[in-house]
XYZ file of C-alpha atoms in Angstrom:
735
model
C 10.524 -35.739 1.498
C 10.626 -35.146 -2.250
C 7.560 -32.894 -2.144
C 9.102 -30.873 0.689
C 12.338 -30.379 -1.246
C 10.446 -29.379 -4.369
C 8.318 -26.939 -2.392
C 11.388 -25.400 -0.754
C 12.989 -24.803 -4.153
C 9.949 -22.726 -5.126
C 9.532 -20.874 -1.832
C 6.439 -22.813 -0.736
C 6.263 -23.575 2.992
C 5.282 -27.056 4.175
C 4.817 -25.910 7.778
C 4.367 -22.693 9.715
C 4.485 -21.474 13.319
C 1.481 -19.477 14.555
C 3.374 -19.003 17.828
C 7.004 -19.630 18.864
C 6.259 -22.986 20.495
C 3.824 -24.348 17.904
C 4.501 -25.771 14.422
C 1.658 -26.715 12.087
C 2.134 -28.931 9.024
C 0.593 -27.798 5.746
C -1.610 -30.418 4.012
C 0.070 -32.036 1.005
C -2.954 -31.169 -1.132
C -2.354 -27.494 -0.404
C 1.320 -27.710 -1.315
C 0.477 -29.489 -4.568
C -2.179 -26.897 -5.468
C 0.145 -23.978 -4.758
C 2.949 -25.536 -6.798
C 0.496 -25.999 -9.667
C -0.340 -22.275 -9.512
C 3.405 -21.677 -9.933
C 3.507 -23.887 -13.006
C 4.993 -26.917 -11.238
C 3.226 -30.271 -11.621
C 3.515 -32.251 -8.386
C 0.320 -34.259 -8.733
C 1.944 -37.693 -8.413
C 5.188 -39.004 -6.853
C 6.541 -39.521 -10.369
C 5.759 -35.900 -11.228
C 7.518 -34.763 -8.068
C 10.645 -36.775 -8.914
C 10.667 -35.439 -12.471
C 10.249 -31.793 -11.452
C 12.724 -32.139 -8.623
C 15.356 -33.642 -10.886
C 14.816 -30.900 -13.435
C 14.983 -28.153 -10.797
C 18.106 -29.515 -9.125
C 19.877 -30.042 -12.451
C 19.438 -26.423 -13.459
C 22.474 -24.372 -12.574
C 21.937 -20.639 -13.000
C 24.965 -18.412 -13.271
C 22.744 -15.517 -12.136
C 19.262 -15.337 -10.652
C 16.671 -13.494 -12.790
C 17.047 -10.318 -10.697
C 20.140 -9.168 -8.814
C 20.214 -6.365 -6.239
C 23.116 -4.089 -5.370
C 22.849 -1.506 -2.603
C 24.940 1.653 -2.797
C 27.949 1.452 -0.488
C 27.303 -2.144 0.534
C 29.012 -5.442 -0.346
C 28.092 -7.109 -3.599
C 25.562 -9.940 -3.383
C 26.981 -13.472 -3.630
C 25.604 -13.795 -7.173
C 28.149 -11.214 -8.357
C 30.861 -11.454 -5.707
C 31.101 -15.208 -6.259
C 31.575 -15.123 -10.033
C 34.529 -17.141 -11.338
C 37.711 -15.023 -11.532
C 38.181 -13.622 -15.004
C 34.453 -13.310 -15.699
C 33.448 -10.315 -17.763
C 30.622 -8.275 -16.261
C 28.845 -5.653 -18.379
C 26.120 -3.391 -17.027
C 23.734 -1.982 -19.621
C 22.100 1.139 -18.082
C 18.360 1.641 -18.246
C 16.950 3.933 -20.967
C 17.173 7.632 -20.146
C 13.538 8.321 -21.033
C 12.206 6.495 -17.976
C 10.674 8.645 -15.208
C 13.237 9.537 -12.592
C 16.247 8.955 -14.846
C 18.733 11.833 -14.966
C 18.363 14.037 -18.001
C 20.627 13.535 -20.955
C 22.026 10.479 -22.630
C 22.467 7.381 -20.499
C 26.033 6.438 -19.624
C 27.796 3.931 -21.826
C 27.714 0.272 -20.750
C 30.033 -0.476 -17.852
C 32.409 -3.377 -18.455
C 34.561 -4.892 -15.734
C 36.403 -8.120 -15.052
C 35.875 -10.089 -11.873
C 39.008 -10.991 -9.962
C 39.423 -13.548 -7.231
C 38.870 -12.390 -3.694
C 41.733 -14.520 -2.320
C 44.893 -16.067 -3.848
C 44.263 -19.419 -5.476
C 47.245 -21.621 -6.344
C 47.025 -22.930 -9.927
C 46.805 -26.701 -10.059
C 47.718 -28.875 -13.053
C 45.748 -31.969 -13.900
C 47.717 -35.200 -14.356
C 49.535 -35.214 -17.679
C 49.046 -31.491 -18.245
C 51.660 -28.790 -18.250
C 51.746 -26.534 -15.254
C 49.447 -23.575 -15.785
C 50.773 -20.076 -16.155
C 51.085 -18.056 -12.985
C 47.977 -16.134 -12.038
C 48.501 -12.560 -10.808
C 47.770 -12.214 -7.128
C 44.427 -10.527 -6.578
C 43.916 -7.322 -4.675
C 43.229 -7.446 -0.957
C 39.690 -8.387 0.016
C 37.399 -5.388 0.349
C 36.809 -3.875 3.781
C 33.466 -4.611 5.413
C 30.725 -2.618 3.728
C 32.744 -2.060 0.555
C 32.479 -3.583 -2.893
C 35.572 -5.201 -4.462
C 37.914 -2.909 -6.383
C 36.986 -4.394 -9.768
C 33.335 -3.405 -9.370
C 32.248 -0.129 -11.002
C 29.040 0.946 -9.220
C 26.276 1.768 -11.706
C 23.923 4.713 -11.105
C 20.712 4.047 -9.208
C 18.268 2.393 -11.553
C 17.036 -0.851 -13.084
C 19.670 -2.055 -15.527
C 20.636 -5.231 -17.359
C 23.751 -7.096 -16.315
C 25.529 -9.488 -18.707
C 28.094 -12.019 -17.495
C 30.504 -14.190 -19.479
C 32.767 -16.622 -17.632
C 36.217 -17.759 -18.805
C 34.694 -21.083 -19.906
C 32.209 -19.107 -22.034
C 29.095 -19.575 -19.925
C 26.772 -16.595 -20.290
C 23.934 -15.095 -18.292
C 21.787 -11.976 -18.344
C 19.717 -10.621 -15.466
C 17.927 -7.514 -14.258
C 20.164 -5.457 -11.994
C 18.432 -3.227 -9.434
C 20.876 -0.637 -8.104
C 19.310 1.105 -5.119
C 20.298 3.637 -2.474
C 20.480 2.181 1.036
C 17.359 3.830 2.516
C 14.172 5.658 1.633
C 13.898 9.370 2.495
C 12.842 10.019 6.080
C 10.111 12.388 7.306
C 11.042 15.058 9.846
C 10.920 13.854 13.438
C 7.880 14.772 15.484
C 5.529 15.195 12.513
C 1.825 14.870 13.253
C -1.140 14.603 10.906
C -4.598 13.213 10.258
C -5.781 9.783 9.116
C -9.045 9.783 7.175
C -11.099 7.648 4.831
C -11.656 10.210 2.077
C -15.144 9.056 1.072
C -16.317 9.709 4.664
C -15.249 13.374 4.611
C -18.113 15.312 3.040
C -17.979 19.075 2.676
C -20.850 21.405 1.862
C -19.926 21.107 -1.834
C -19.447 17.317 -2.046
C -21.450 15.154 -4.452
C -22.481 12.612 -1.820
C -18.982 11.523 -0.716
C -15.626 13.116 -0.019
C -13.488 14.000 -3.036
C -10.055 15.309 -4.011
C -11.222 18.894 -3.622
C -12.138 18.098 -0.022
C -8.755 16.426 0.476
C -6.882 19.499 -0.770
C -9.021 21.747 1.422
C -8.406 19.590 4.508
C -4.663 19.605 3.817
C -4.496 23.382 3.466
C -6.504 23.926 6.644
C -4.534 21.323 8.622
C -1.165 22.664 7.511
C -1.964 26.318 8.142
C -4.275 26.156 11.158
C -3.023 23.311 13.354
C 0.506 22.742 12.049
C -0.069 19.241 10.683
C 2.593 17.686 8.500
C 0.492 15.152 6.613
C -2.920 13.751 5.763
C -3.126 9.989 5.256
C -5.981 8.648 3.130
C -7.389 5.248 2.211
C -6.416 3.641 -1.124
C -7.820 5.709 -3.985
C -7.383 2.852 -6.479
C -9.887 2.268 -9.278
C -12.830 0.164 -8.110
C -14.583 -2.625 -9.975
C -17.727 -1.066 -11.524
C -21.133 -2.616 -11.113
C -24.197 -2.436 -8.933
C -23.551 -2.738 -6.156
C -19.873 -1.890 -6.362
C -17.643 -3.514 -3.760
C -17.242 -0.539 -1.382
C -13.938 -1.720 0.081
C -11.012 0.441 -1.047
C -8.788 -2.550 -0.304
C -10.239 -4.756 -3.065
C -9.840 -2.602 -6.179
C -9.972 -3.339 -9.876
C -6.570 -1.724 -10.377
C -3.922 -0.461 -8.005
C -2.096 1.224 -10.858
C -4.677 3.940 -11.624
C -6.910 6.064 -9.364
C -10.687 6.052 -9.357
C -12.355 9.053 -11.067
C -15.219 8.872 -8.557
C -12.890 10.964 -6.368
C -12.801 13.840 -8.866
C -14.069 17.236 -7.820
C -15.959 17.861 -11.033
C -16.232 21.648 -10.761
C -12.420 22.000 -10.535
C -11.884 20.562 -14.032
C -11.034 23.534 -16.310
C -13.380 22.356 -19.068
C -16.335 22.256 -16.651
C -16.948 25.985 -17.019
C -17.230 25.665 -20.800
C -19.903 22.952 -20.922
C -22.751 24.240 -23.098
C -25.523 22.157 -21.552
C -25.703 24.095 -18.300
C -29.255 22.943 -17.560
C -28.207 19.299 -17.399
C -25.217 20.186 -15.240
C -27.440 22.139 -12.871
C -29.800 19.173 -12.597
C -26.889 16.853 -11.821
C -25.603 19.223 -9.141
C -29.028 19.355 -7.545
C -29.200 15.567 -7.499
C -25.709 15.474 -5.972
C -26.788 17.959 -3.293
C -29.734 15.690 -2.504
C -27.348 12.743 -2.075
C -25.246 14.726 0.383
C -28.328 15.936 2.239
C -29.535 12.355 2.636
C -26.169 11.250 4.047
C -25.672 14.226 6.337
C -29.195 14.720 7.655
C -31.412 11.750 6.817
C -29.405 8.756 7.960
C -28.544 7.480 4.477
C -25.321 5.592 3.821
C -22.742 6.808 1.351
C -23.834 5.426 -2.021
C -20.785 5.241 -4.247
C -22.782 3.888 -7.181
C -25.212 6.807 -7.095
C -22.347 9.291 -6.804
C -20.555 7.746 -9.765
C -23.677 7.743 -11.919
C -24.036 11.514 -11.467
C -20.337 12.205 -11.930
C -20.133 9.987 -15.000
C -22.893 11.963 -16.716
C -21.216 15.241 -15.809
C -17.808 14.015 -16.951
C -19.182 12.909 -20.299
C -20.440 16.465 -20.835
C -17.059 17.820 -19.759
C -15.282 15.465 -22.174
C -17.163 17.058 -25.085
C -15.336 20.342 -24.461
C -12.202 20.543 -26.644
C -8.943 20.783 -24.738
C -6.876 23.923 -25.149
C -3.508 23.430 -26.887
C -1.672 23.435 -23.579
C -4.086 21.021 -21.965
C -3.941 18.783 -25.035
C -0.141 18.720 -24.829
C -0.318 17.808 -21.136
C -2.774 14.997 -21.842
C -0.627 13.636 -24.654
C 2.405 13.655 -22.384
C 0.408 11.689 -19.803
C -0.610 9.115 -22.415
C 2.997 8.723 -23.512
C 4.287 8.379 -19.960
C 1.713 5.764 -18.959
C 1.943 3.814 -22.210
C 0.487 0.349 -22.613
C -0.622 0.102 -18.985
C -3.031 3.024 -19.316
C -4.311 1.870 -22.698
C -5.066 -1.560 -21.239
C -6.815 0.007 -18.265
C -8.949 2.231 -20.475
C -9.851 -0.708 -22.707
C -10.844 -2.867 -19.741
C -13.142 -0.077 -18.508
C -14.699 0.234 -21.959
C -15.183 -3.530 -22.305
C -16.675 -3.724 -18.805
C -19.339 -1.230 -19.877
C -20.356 -3.580 -22.685
C -19.799 -7.058 -21.239
C -19.907 -6.580 -17.465
C -17.188 -6.158 -14.832
C -15.978 -9.781 -14.652
C -13.660 -10.454 -17.587
C -13.899 -14.209 -16.993
C -17.463 -14.046 -18.404
C -16.578 -12.023 -21.510
C -16.546 -13.585 -24.967
C -13.540 -15.856 -25.117
C -11.645 -13.730 -27.650
C -11.761 -10.749 -25.281
C -10.382 -12.570 -22.271
C -6.879 -12.257 -23.722
C -5.728 -8.599 -23.822
C -3.370 -9.401 -26.726
C -5.771 -11.384 -28.947
C -6.851 -10.217 -32.430
C -10.420 -9.978 -31.129
C -9.322 -7.614 -28.388
C -7.380 -5.544 -30.910
C -10.568 -5.151 -32.981
C -12.528 -4.176 -29.883
C -9.861 -1.594 -29.101
C -10.541 0.088 -32.447
C -14.319 -0.183 -32.163
C -14.359 1.296 -28.661
C -11.689 3.926 -29.271
C -13.822 6.838 -28.042
C -14.712 5.099 -24.778
C -11.109 4.021 -24.259
C -10.040 7.642 -24.686
C -12.758 8.768 -22.263
C -11.472 6.478 -19.521
C -7.862 7.412 -20.221
C -8.831 11.067 -19.929
C -10.516 10.382 -16.580
C -7.280 8.824 -15.315
C -5.417 11.959 -16.418
C -7.918 14.303 -14.771
C -7.717 12.343 -11.529
C -3.924 12.387 -11.623
C -3.930 16.174 -12.082
C -6.160 16.611 -9.025
C -3.973 14.256 -7.002
C -0.999 16.410 -7.961
C -2.920 19.557 -7.037
C -3.753 18.139 -3.601
C -0.080 17.410 -2.913
C 0.967 20.891 -4.095
C -1.693 22.431 -1.859
C -0.386 20.463 1.107
C 3.183 21.538 0.434
C 2.177 25.169 -0.090
C 0.400 25.051 3.286
C 3.687 24.147 4.942
C 3.199 20.416 5.343
C 6.514 18.621 5.720
C 5.155 15.437 4.144
C 1.795 16.165 2.497
C -0.582 13.482 1.278
C 0.174 9.931 2.431
C -1.359 7.510 -0.051
C -2.216 3.903 0.713
C -1.268 0.815 -1.297
C -3.715 -2.081 -0.928
C -2.251 -5.566 -0.603
C -3.962 -6.863 -3.752
C -6.666 -6.503 -6.386
C -10.061 -7.956 -7.224
C -9.819 -11.245 -9.164
C -12.174 -9.933 -11.889
C -10.613 -6.492 -12.298
C -8.463 -4.632 -14.789
C -5.078 -5.621 -13.352
C -5.743 -9.360 -13.407
C -6.987 -9.071 -17.001
C -4.106 -7.020 -18.368
C -1.380 -8.824 -16.367
C -2.739 -12.366 -16.315
C 0.654 -14.039 -16.431
C 1.762 -12.198 -13.280
C -1.037 -13.525 -11.035
C -1.456 -16.929 -9.427
C -4.966 -17.743 -10.577
C -6.976 -20.048 -8.351
C -5.218 -18.658 -5.280
C -6.269 -16.020 -2.762
C -4.267 -14.000 -0.258
C -5.243 -14.208 3.395
C -3.903 -14.884 6.875
C -3.326 -18.084 8.827
C -5.167 -18.920 12.036
C -3.857 -16.993 15.021
C -4.812 -15.978 18.545
C -7.250 -13.373 17.224
C -8.917 -15.449 14.507
C -8.860 -19.218 14.876
C -10.389 -19.704 11.408
C -7.824 -17.652 9.524
C -8.731 -15.116 6.835
C -9.346 -15.212 3.085
C -9.258 -11.748 1.507
C -10.296 -12.822 -1.987
C -7.236 -11.237 -3.630
C -5.137 -13.220 -6.139
C -1.409 -12.940 -5.359
C 1.402 -11.992 -7.675
C 3.589 -14.905 -8.788
C 7.063 -14.334 -7.361
C 8.718 -16.231 -10.209
C 7.084 -14.055 -12.877
C 7.924 -10.869 -10.987
C 11.588 -11.862 -10.844
C 11.713 -13.002 -14.482
C 10.250 -9.687 -15.688
C 12.506 -7.530 -13.553
C 9.567 -6.534 -11.326
C 8.195 -4.378 -14.137
C 4.564 -4.469 -12.926
C 5.620 -3.661 -9.369
C 7.860 -0.816 -10.517
C 5.092 0.700 -12.627
C 2.634 0.431 -9.760
C 4.951 2.203 -7.318
C 5.938 4.887 -9.812
C 2.298 5.769 -10.443
C 1.395 5.913 -6.750
C 4.447 7.899 -5.704
C 4.145 10.494 -8.453
C 1.817 12.687 -6.383
C 2.517 11.485 -2.843
C 4.435 12.872 0.091
C 4.635 9.374 1.533
C 3.210 5.922 0.911
C 1.594 3.558 3.387
C 1.847 -0.104 2.403
C -0.960 -2.270 3.719
C 0.273 -5.613 5.118
C 3.895 -4.721 4.369
C 4.899 -8.256 5.401
C 3.675 -9.227 1.923
C 7.001 -8.011 0.556
C 8.494 -11.065 2.253
C 5.776 -13.718 2.143
C 2.032 -14.101 1.644
C -0.465 -16.660 2.878
C -1.910 -18.360 -0.224
C -5.279 -20.094 0.069
C -6.296 -22.457 -2.771
C -9.704 -21.698 -4.231
C -12.491 -23.648 -2.515
C -10.469 -24.397 0.609
C -10.721 -22.765 4.042
C -7.973 -20.344 5.116
C -6.716 -22.967 7.544
C -5.600 -25.004 4.517
C -3.333 -22.290 3.128
C 0.432 -21.894 3.243
C 3.095 -19.231 3.007
C 4.813 -18.466 -0.290
C 8.069 -16.529 -0.156
C 8.970 -13.512 -2.288
C 12.428 -12.134 -2.961
C 12.285 -9.536 -0.206
C 15.660 -8.101 -1.173
C 14.409 -7.317 -4.678
C 10.985 -6.116 -3.505
C 12.620 -3.761 -1.007
C 15.222 -2.547 -3.492
C 12.563 -1.577 -6.036
C 10.560 0.150 -3.301
C 13.582 2.084 -2.002
C 14.632 3.052 -5.532
C 11.222 4.391 -6.542
C 10.694 6.175 -3.212
C 14.147 7.748 -3.535
C 13.364 8.972 -7.043
C 10.073 10.465 -5.878
C 11.537 11.879 -2.657
C 8.878 10.156 -0.547
C 8.856 8.353 2.781
C 7.298 4.914 3.288
C 5.195 3.586 6.174
C 4.576 -0.135 6.457
C 1.486 -1.559 8.173
C 3.205 -4.293 10.180
C 0.469 -5.198 12.645
C -0.355 -8.806 13.434
C 1.828 -11.855 12.804
C 5.286 -10.776 11.654
C 8.017 -13.261 10.788
C 11.349 -12.914 12.638
C 13.708 -10.395 11.065
C 11.065 -8.620 8.980
C 10.793 -5.483 11.100
C 14.575 -5.279 11.309
C 14.940 -5.574 7.531
C 12.332 -2.857 6.965
C 13.954 -0.550 9.510
C 17.346 -1.013 7.879
C 15.896 0.341 4.631
C 14.142 3.245 6.351
C 10.596 1.867 6.060
C 8.665 3.065 9.103
C 6.433 0.662 11.008
C 2.971 1.195 12.493
C 2.419 1.207 16.256
C -1.144 1.277 17.638
C -1.404 2.222 21.307
C -3.638 -0.619 22.495
C -1.276 -3.246 21.064
C 1.946 -1.767 22.482
C 2.623 -3.859 25.540
C 5.711 -5.489 27.014
C 4.861 -8.831 25.451
C 8.250 -10.348 26.309
C 8.033 -9.172 29.922
C 5.107 -8.513 32.237
C 2.628 -7.779 29.427
C 1.786 -4.340 30.799
C 1.359 -1.214 28.652
C 4.649 -0.113 27.167
C 6.031 3.120 28.598
C 6.328 5.891 25.978
C 10.124 6.000 26.010
C 10.251 2.298 25.113
C 8.347 2.687 21.852
C 10.294 2.393 18.634
C 11.382 5.596 16.943
C 10.909 4.662 13.307
C 7.154 4.337 13.197
C 3.816 6.040 12.716
C 2.168 6.017 16.150
C -1.637 6.072 16.309
C -4.486 5.338 18.685
C -6.508 3.395 16.112
C -6.943 2.487 12.439
C -9.830 2.079 10.002
C -10.188 -1.581 11.069
C -10.324 -0.829 14.795
C -12.727 0.932 17.175
C -12.453 4.680 17.520
C -10.727 5.888 20.666
C -14.026 6.979 22.222
C -15.564 3.557 21.516
C -12.522 1.848 23.018
C -12.647 3.961 26.175
C -16.392 3.468 26.683
C -16.592 -0.203 25.666
C -19.086 0.619 22.908
C -17.125 -1.542 20.475
C -17.795 -4.634 22.597
C -21.544 -4.083 22.688
C -21.521 -3.482 18.918
C -19.786 -6.801 18.289
C -22.212 -8.471 20.688
C -25.206 -7.165 18.730
C -23.708 -8.585 15.558
C -22.932 -11.976 17.070
C -19.171 -11.640 16.699
C -18.068 -12.372 20.251
C -16.429 -15.692 21.098
C -17.157 -15.288 24.822
C -20.116 -14.012 26.797
C -20.822 -10.289 26.818
C -19.903 -10.091 30.508
C -16.537 -11.784 29.947
C -15.702 -9.580 26.988
C -16.682 -6.391 28.803
C -14.642 -7.372 31.851
C -11.561 -8.114 29.762
C -11.980 -4.890 27.820
C -12.469 -2.825 30.976
C -9.338 -4.349 32.502
C -7.306 -3.547 29.401
C -8.545 0.042 29.252
C -8.077 0.559 32.987
C -4.414 -0.429 32.752
C -3.820 2.204 30.092
C -5.738 4.889 31.990
C -3.743 4.082 35.125
C -0.500 4.543 33.203
C -1.729 7.850 31.802
C -2.599 8.984 35.317
C 0.815 7.949 36.709
C 2.480 9.941 33.939
C 0.313 12.956 34.835
C -1.233 13.021 31.387
C -4.794 12.903 32.698
C -5.091 15.858 35.084
C -8.873 15.903 34.692
C -9.169 12.509 36.397
C -11.560 9.666 35.590
C -14.917 10.025 33.904
C -14.057 12.677 31.311
C -14.128 11.013 27.876
C -12.763 13.985 25.932
C -9.951 14.401 28.441
C -9.086 10.705 28.147
C -8.891 10.989 24.345
C -6.556 13.960 24.747
C -4.459 12.005 27.252
C -4.069 9.129 24.789
C -2.705 11.526 22.188
C -0.567 13.303 24.763
C 0.968 9.889 25.400
C 1.550 9.284 21.694
C 3.283 12.638 21.435
C 5.597 11.622 24.298
C 6.878 8.579 22.399
C 9.933 8.907 20.108
C 7.817 8.024 17.041
C 8.764 10.014 13.953
C 5.109 10.455 12.965
C 1.962 10.713 15.068
C -1.372 10.088 13.368
C -4.752 11.325 14.593
C -7.811 9.420 13.352
C -9.964 12.316 12.115
C -13.227 10.828 13.508
C -11.545 10.848 16.953
C -11.431 14.627 16.858
C -15.233 14.849 17.054
C -15.926 11.788 19.214
C -17.186 9.392 16.520
C -17.891 5.966 18.023
C -18.411 3.907 14.871
C -15.652 1.980 13.104
C -15.350 2.522 9.364
C -14.803 -1.198 8.870
C -15.692 -4.097 11.153
C -13.643 -7.164 10.147
C -15.664 -10.350 10.076
C -18.778 -8.653 8.692
C -20.126 -8.184 5.192
C -23.752 -7.039 4.996
C -24.255 -7.089 8.774
C -22.478 -3.727 9.109
C -22.175 -0.749 6.704
C -18.450 -1.101 6.129
C -16.796 1.695 4.108
C -20.085 3.635 3.794
C -20.281 5.812 6.909
C -19.707 9.575 7.017
C -17.716 10.993 9.924
C -20.100 11.639 12.832
C -19.969 13.363 16.209
C -20.341 11.732 19.624
C -24.130 11.600 19.223
C -23.841 9.848 15.863
C -24.874 12.846 13.755
C -22.820 13.209 10.553
C -20.628 16.294 10.404
C -19.191 18.135 7.420
C -15.597 19.156 6.811
C -16.562 22.689 7.738
C -18.069 21.536 11.037
C -15.097 19.318 11.841
C -12.560 22.091 11.364
C -14.622 24.419 13.566
C -15.089 21.856 16.344
C -13.911 23.024 19.803
C -13.279 19.370 20.645
C -10.896 19.077 17.689
C -8.983 22.232 18.564
C -8.603 21.180 22.198
C -7.206 17.843 21.033
C -4.801 19.391 18.533
C -3.369 21.685 21.221
C -1.964 18.522 22.760
C 0.053 17.860 19.616
C 1.464 21.346 19.105
C 5.208 21.399 19.778
C 6.077 23.365 22.877
C 8.129 26.453 22.146
C 11.153 26.835 24.405
C 10.726 29.576 26.976
C 12.960 32.584 26.444
C 14.691 33.533 29.671
C 14.581 37.219 30.740
C 17.882 39.119 30.655
C 20.147 38.028 33.468
C 18.227 34.793 34.128
C 19.865 31.502 33.269
C 17.686 28.840 31.775
C 17.638 25.593 33.772
């Protein structure tokens, strides 16, 4: 009982429910290990009693972070302050990104008054107290009390002093009620950028290709957005982990995505012969991928780009470019300097900072400070690469907007980072070392999942005012039209798996969802961007409702949208939720053509991933697909009848367009009939995850130029074009 109480005080679950009628107890060893990662010693019953007594004896006047929503009631932490308390709000500095220009407002001071009359009571032997003025009437629902002076949106400091002279200081996040919303009926493409090679690519898709796709899509087929995979910085090394969802840093982008020729200094490189040789080698890489069956080789691409970028870096910046770079350095501050230093140290000592000389494992040690000076040129080189990548990200978004896109580029935020990468080195105190994020056992995976990503410590986030989280969001949103958040349920809780244990021995750890959402809404509001949450899989009760209240769109994938609380049949289009991105598939799922043909089942059979016989799996899959095709036929969305694969793909997207979803996403490989998934969960080296170029129905890789000219693509996109209302001839009344 004591361990359970102690765990509850720190947001650590001692049981969980994989389904509504099942409750599973978490092993005590797991609870103890997770508490230890949070700095709580629960190794023995005596330790538990000691920590529990200490935790229950602490009485905080304010939590570390307090949230206020514009136009909504104050949280209990402020509304419940003792009458007569003095509350002072110290506004955030005006030099932060997104802060209104000019001097910040002066501190706001106010005095809390009681919400209801309280008769003064004298203690025995004391004189009767003086009369207390009657307080104002309680606020109406949805309103703050009259004594409260709403601060501007931002991250402030709030100071409280009670009449008995107790004091407290906390971070105050003042946020608007919702994130900006995209226009209704917006459609766009979903693509893994590395897989999109153009005729000019250096062996993988780049930011030049992204800008070109956006311009074409906006102008030619009326798309409102292009959603890409995470472009976070990867952990270097050979071989590099190809997954974009296990990066070194989520804060800074990876320069492997640079389109080298678009850098202004490229044209002034003196060693043209070396550049020409590098371009020829890059052309050979692309040729091998597009025509010789080779996989995308990120390491080979980076080796060529690195050499070219080092030549480019030798070209002096013009005064204007130098000023822009200096502004970028100033804006990014310590975070960028740390990132550049980690990259420089990784070149010398390898990509896993745990194996570096001990003095360098601490980013604030004297030894690290010396290394910073010794490696100054390399640190500057990596900082400059971050700047160049940011400028091309900005250019891609401007290109999308100029092409008429209502949203533009939708960037993707991975759920975590590599345990050996730059973020875990520079922000060591913020991560729960010895823990990994994953998923509990469920109906789709009885063994659970371990993603190998160390989680953020919720207590450190709260104590630091969510500074790391705020910086991460601000960097990602700077050049985005919208942001997709992978596993958005992680804003509420994450499944922690202790190192060396199976995922079945993990447990949930809670985060302050109110604070996490408030920071997200605030930063999205400042950037003017929408937010899409990937909320597929197991979702705790109330999570989707909380996200919807704050304007965070969900993700609805056709094959999963069934009447699960009723007859289990496919959900009619009018019954889909409105606030979502509706798609036929994702990067972790089969393409639509593979789903319709059953190719995904035979692929999993070849790789030994099926839990039933091939015949059973094919029968179940055929039944599932047949139900959807029957619904499409009943709705007259499949006039071509059975047996026409391209027509069936169009019908699926015709269905998606019929739903009330705000956004409709088209998986770009679907437009040319690609049958291969980009990622096959449950595989590592058995399948070329994250290394496949987009291919046609015969499996032949196709370029950006070939994709945009594809008759199959244009026939599909006609389905998504909004119908223009017919203009009635003079004298004729429209029905």
